[in-house]
Amino acid sequence: MIGGVIGVGPSFVANYGIEDFVDGTFLGAVRACVLFGHFELSVELAPVLWFPSFDYGQSTLSVSATVGGYIPLTSRLVWPMRFRFGLSAVNTPNDDVMAVVGFELIGLGYRLDSGWMVDVSLPSFRYVGEFDRFSVFTWPITLAVSRIL
């Protein structure tokens, strides 16, 4: 399965010792998945299309591996759940490589007759940071469109 992901939502920036604030986030990514029945292993690449915080003003490169699954609700309707681990680099504070951790627990997916799948996650929680100096917590609502090959 291969497809794209787009999302917008709120973010919380924690600059330890400086100023914390609430902002917005934008995500644009491509995702390639291998399905094993209802289980999914995927790689998601946001090629400098993820703005963890609009105030920061620059997009970052993010690569993450995802483990998840689709719980069938009907023959076409599924409940997608994913756990994400990865790295973010390029245009980060101090040009550091940062950890990306996330999960999607609430969502809905629909498989079309044509081999396409559409799913929405409400929200897709994502953390990017260094755990001690800089952290951004994002909650974009994501829309993914994928082609099942």
PDB file of C-alpha atoms in Angstrom:
ATOM      1  CA  MET A   1       0.000   0.000   0.000  1.00  0.00           C
ATOM      2  CA  ILE A   2       1.354   3.419  -0.868  1.00  0.00           C
ATOM      3  CA  GLY A   3      -0.212   6.808  -0.294  1.00  0.00           C
ATOM      4  CA  GLY A   4      -0.124  10.281   1.122  1.00  0.00           C
ATOM      5  CA  VAL A   5      -0.980  11.889   4.453  1.00  0.00           C
ATOM      6  CA  ILE A   6      -2.003  15.473   5.143  1.00  0.00           C
ATOM      7  CA  GLY A   7      -2.990  17.008   8.460  1.00  0.00           C
ATOM      8  CA  VAL A   8      -3.473  20.203  10.438  1.00  0.00           C
ATOM      9  CA  GLY A   9      -4.088  20.842  14.115  1.00  0.00           C
ATOM     10  CA  PRO A  10      -2.792  22.366  17.342  1.00  0.00           C
ATOM     11  CA  SER A  11       0.701  22.040  18.794  1.00  0.00           C
ATOM     12  CA  PHE A  12       2.276  22.839  22.137  1.00  0.00           C
ATOM     13  CA  VAL A  13       5.897  24.013  22.200  1.00  0.00           C
ATOM     14  CA  ALA A  14       7.870  23.474  25.400  1.00  0.00           C
ATOM     15  CA  ASN A  15      11.085  25.508  25.412  1.00  0.00           C
ATOM     16  CA  TYR A  16      12.387  24.428  28.778  1.00  0.00           C
ATOM     17  CA  GLY A  17      13.462  27.496  30.709  1.00  0.00           C
ATOM     18  CA  ILE A  18      12.277  29.962  28.050  1.00  0.00           C
ATOM     19  CA  GLU A  19       8.666  30.438  26.918  1.00  0.00           C
ATOM     20  CA  ASP A  20       6.030  27.735  26.342  1.00  0.00           C
ATOM     21  CA  PHE A  21       3.209  28.419  23.892  1.00  0.00           C
ATOM     22  CA  VAL A  22       0.359  26.873  21.912  1.00  0.00           C
ATOM     23  CA  ASP A  23       0.544  27.062  18.129  1.00  0.00           C
ATOM     24  CA  GLY A  24      -0.526  25.201  14.971  1.00  0.00           C
ATOM     25  CA  THR A  25       0.990  22.347  12.974  1.00  0.00           C
ATOM     26  CA  PHE A  26       0.902  21.134   9.349  1.00  0.00           C
ATOM     27  CA  LEU A  27       1.948  17.716   8.073  1.00  0.00           C
ATOM     28  CA  GLY A  28       2.415  16.468   4.521  1.00  0.00           C
ATOM     29  CA  ALA A  29       3.929  13.011   4.061  1.00  0.00           C
ATOM     30  CA  VAL A  30       4.112   9.908   1.910  1.00  0.00           C
ATOM     31  CA  ARG A  31       3.656   6.475   3.435  1.00  0.00           C
ATOM     32  CA  ALA A  32       4.519   3.009   2.154  1.00  0.00           C
ATOM     33  CA  CYS A  33       2.976   0.039   3.980  1.00  0.00           C
ATOM     34  CA  VAL A  34       3.176  -3.715   3.963  1.00  0.00           C
ATOM     35  CA  LEU A  35      -0.006  -5.400   5.160  1.00  0.00           C
ATOM     36  CA  PHE A  36      -0.072  -8.778   6.881  1.00  0.00           C
ATOM     37  CA  GLY A  37      -3.792  -9.472   7.115  1.00  0.00           C
ATOM     38  CA  HIS A  38      -5.001  -6.696   9.426  1.00  0.00           C
ATOM     39  CA  PHE A  39      -1.478  -5.713  10.621  1.00  0.00           C
ATOM     40  CA  GLU A  40       0.590  -2.925   9.086  1.00  0.00           C
ATOM     41  CA  LEU A  41       4.305  -2.137   8.963  1.00  0.00           C
ATOM     42  CA  SER A  42       5.005   1.181   7.293  1.00  0.00           C
ATOM     43  CA  VAL A  43       7.541   3.905   6.681  1.00  0.00           C
ATOM     44  CA  GLU A  44       6.394   7.524   6.615  1.00  0.00           C
ATOM     45  CA  LEU A  45       8.489  10.267   5.028  1.00  0.00           C
ATOM     46  CA  ALA A  46       7.681  13.958   5.457  1.00  0.00           C
ATOM     47  CA  PRO A  47      10.209  15.462   3.002  1.00  0.00           C
ATOM     48  CA  VAL A  48      10.518  18.883   4.639  1.00  0.00           C
ATOM     49  CA  LEU A  49       6.717  19.134   4.692  1.00  0.00           C
ATOM     50  CA  TRP A  50       6.135  18.924   8.446  1.00  0.00           C
ATOM     51  CA  PHE A  51       5.773  22.173  10.374  1.00  0.00           C
ATOM     52  CA  PRO A  52       5.661  20.993  14.010  1.00  0.00           C
ATOM     53  CA  SER A  53       4.987  24.613  14.991  1.00  0.00           C
ATOM     54  CA  PHE A  54       4.005  27.504  12.712  1.00  0.00           C
ATOM     55  CA  ASP A  55       5.727  29.980  15.034  1.00  0.00           C
ATOM     56  CA  TYR A  56       9.055  28.208  14.553  1.00  0.00           C
ATOM     57  CA  GLY A  57       8.546  28.974  10.865  1.00  0.00           C
ATOM     58  CA  GLN A  58      10.537  26.212   9.193  1.00  0.00           C
ATOM     59  CA  SER A  59       9.547  22.741   8.100  1.00  0.00           C
ATOM     60  CA  THR A  60      11.514  19.669   9.113  1.00  0.00           C
ATOM     61  CA  LEU A  61      12.426  16.388   7.476  1.00  0.00           C
ATOM     62  CA  SER A  62      10.861  13.481   9.337  1.00  0.00           C
ATOM     63  CA  VAL A  63      11.227   9.741   8.789  1.00  0.00           C
ATOM     64  CA  SER A  64       9.371   7.286  10.972  1.00  0.00           C
ATOM     65  CA  ALA A  65       8.521   3.599  11.149  1.00  0.00           C
ATOM     66  CA  THR A  66       4.991   2.675  12.096  1.00  0.00           C
ATOM     67  CA  VAL A  67       3.542  -0.513  13.531  1.00  0.00           C
ATOM     68  CA  GLY A  68      -0.210  -0.805  13.581  1.00  0.00           C
ATOM     69  CA  GLY A  69      -3.310  -2.535  12.504  1.00  0.00           C
ATOM     70  CA  TYR A  70      -6.821  -2.260  11.195  1.00  0.00           C
ATOM     71  CA  ILE A  71      -9.631  -3.558  13.378  1.00  0.00           C
ATOM     72  CA  PRO A  72     -12.500  -4.535  11.059  1.00  0.00           C
ATOM     73  CA  LEU A  73     -15.827  -2.906  11.943  1.00  0.00           C
ATOM     74  CA  THR A  74     -17.652  -4.032   8.773  1.00  0.00           C
ATOM     75  CA  SER A  75     -16.462  -5.572   5.512  1.00  0.00           C
ATOM     76  CA  ARG A  76     -15.224  -2.128   4.343  1.00  0.00           C
ATOM     77  CA  LEU A  77     -14.995  -0.002   7.490  1.00  0.00           C
ATOM     78  CA  VAL A  78     -11.902  -0.325   9.723  1.00  0.00           C
ATOM     79  CA  TRP A  79     -10.515   1.273  12.871  1.00  0.00           C
ATOM     80  CA  PRO A  80      -6.822   2.130  12.218  1.00  0.00           C
ATOM     81  CA  MET A  81      -4.392   2.133  15.156  1.00  0.00           C
ATOM     82  CA  ARG A  82      -0.681   2.983  14.805  1.00  0.00           C
ATOM     83  CA  PHE A  83       2.440   3.515  16.922  1.00  0.00           C
ATOM     84  CA  ARG A  84       5.280   5.568  15.431  1.00  0.00           C
ATOM     85  CA  PHE A  85       9.014   5.903  16.130  1.00  0.00           C
ATOM     86  CA  GLY A  86      11.429   7.966  14.068  1.00  0.00           C
ATOM     87  CA  LEU A  87      13.768  10.912  13.619  1.00  0.00           C
ATOM     88  CA  SER A  88      13.414  14.525  12.578  1.00  0.00           C
ATOM     89  CA  ALA A  89      16.234  16.599  11.121  1.00  0.00           C
ATOM     90  CA  VAL A  90      16.833  19.664   8.918  1.00  0.00           C
ATOM     91  CA  ASN A  91      15.735  23.063  10.241  1.00  0.00           C
ATOM     92  CA  THR A  92      15.561  21.890  13.863  1.00  0.00           C
ATOM     93  CA  PRO A  93      16.724  24.045  16.790  1.00  0.00           C
ATOM     94  CA  ASN A  94      20.540  23.949  16.953  1.00  0.00           C
ATOM     95  CA  ASP A  95      20.436  21.656  13.866  1.00  0.00           C
ATOM     96  CA  ASP A  96      19.981  18.667  16.187  1.00  0.00           C
ATOM     97  CA  VAL A  97      18.518  15.340  15.146  1.00  0.00           C
ATOM     98  CA  MET A  98      15.397  14.854  17.252  1.00  0.00           C
ATOM     99  CA  ALA A  99      13.260  11.904  18.252  1.00  0.00           C
ATOM    100  CA  VAL A 100       9.747  11.459  16.871  1.00  0.00           C
ATOM    101  CA  VAL A 101       7.279   9.352  18.839  1.00  0.00           C
ATOM    102  CA  GLY A 102       3.583   9.129  18.146  1.00  0.00           C
ATOM    103  CA  PHE A 103       0.384   7.167  18.038  1.00  0.00           C
ATOM    104  CA  GLU A 104      -3.028   7.127  16.422  1.00  0.00           C
ATOM    105  CA  LEU A 105      -5.708   5.447  18.508  1.00  0.00           C
ATOM    106  CA  ILE A 106      -8.930   7.053  17.287  1.00  0.00           C
ATOM    107  CA  GLY A 107      -9.797   6.973  13.607  1.00  0.00           C
ATOM    108  CA  LEU A 108     -11.878   5.504  10.840  1.00  0.00           C
ATOM    109  CA  GLY A 109     -10.889   3.971   7.521  1.00  0.00           C
ATOM    110  CA  TYR A 110     -12.886   2.927   4.459  1.00  0.00           C
ATOM    111  CA  ARG A 111     -11.793   0.521   1.712  1.00  0.00           C
ATOM    112  CA  LEU A 112     -13.183   1.329  -1.726  1.00  0.00           C
ATOM    113  CA  ASP A 113     -13.969  -1.250  -4.433  1.00  0.00           C
ATOM    114  CA  SER A 114     -11.303   0.303  -6.658  1.00  0.00           C
ATOM    115  CA  GLY A 115      -8.457  -0.695  -4.303  1.00  0.00           C
ATOM    116  CA  TRP A 116      -8.117   2.673  -2.606  1.00  0.00           C
ATOM    117  CA  MET A 117      -8.336   3.243   1.136  1.00  0.00           C
ATOM    118  CA  VAL A 118      -9.166   6.490   2.923  1.00  0.00           C
ATOM    119  CA  ASP A 119      -8.600   6.903   6.644  1.00  0.00           C
ATOM    120  CA  VAL A 120      -8.910   9.759   9.120  1.00  0.00           C
ATOM    121  CA  SER A 121      -7.177   9.902  12.506  1.00  0.00           C
ATOM    122  CA  LEU A 122      -8.631  12.137  15.196  1.00  0.00           C
ATOM    123  CA  PRO A 123      -5.917  13.133  16.114  1.00  0.00           C
ATOM    124  CA  SER A 124      -2.519  11.752  15.185  1.00  0.00           C
ATOM    125  CA  PHE A 125      -0.458  12.551  18.292  1.00  0.00           C
ATOM    126  CA  ARG A 126       3.199  13.288  17.510  1.00  0.00           C
ATOM    127  CA  TYR A 127       6.064  14.327  19.773  1.00  0.00           C
ATOM    128  CA  VAL A 128       9.304  15.722  18.378  1.00  0.00           C
ATOM    129  CA  GLY A 129      12.161  16.869  20.561  1.00  0.00           C
ATOM    130  CA  GLU A 130      15.214  16.193  22.638  1.00  0.00           C
ATOM    131  CA  PHE A 131      13.326  15.347  25.857  1.00  0.00           C
ATOM    132  CA  ASP A 132      15.330  17.883  27.907  1.00  0.00           C
ATOM    133  CA  ARG A 133      15.770  21.189  26.006  1.00  0.00           C
ATOM    134  CA  PHE A 134      13.091  21.441  23.334  1.00  0.00           C
ATOM    135  CA  SER A 135       9.829  19.571  22.768  1.00  0.00           C
ATOM    136  CA  VAL A 136       6.837  19.992  20.472  1.00  0.00           C
ATOM    137  CA  PHE A 137       3.638  18.027  21.054  1.00  0.00           C
ATOM    138  CA  THR A 138       1.344  18.039  17.996  1.00  0.00           C
ATOM    139  CA  TRP A 139      -2.204  16.791  17.466  1.00  0.00           C
ATOM    140  CA  PRO A 140      -2.970  17.061  13.737  1.00  0.00           C
ATOM    141  CA  ILE A 141      -6.180  15.617  12.372  1.00  0.00           C
ATOM    142  CA  THR A 142      -4.867  13.581   9.459  1.00  0.00           C
ATOM    143  CA  LEU A 143      -6.386  12.374   6.212  1.00  0.00           C
ATOM    144  CA  ALA A 144      -4.593   9.520   4.457  1.00  0.00           C
ATOM    145  CA  VAL A 145      -5.356   8.240   0.974  1.00  0.00           C
ATOM    146  CA  SER A 146      -3.615   5.003  -0.052  1.00  0.00           C
ATOM    147  CA  ARG A 147      -3.626   2.601  -2.971  1.00  0.00           C
ATOM    148  CA  ILE A 148      -3.639  -1.064  -2.033  1.00  0.00           C
ATOM    149  CA  LEU A 149      -1.285  -2.795  -4.485  1.00  0.00           C
TER     150      LEU A 149
END
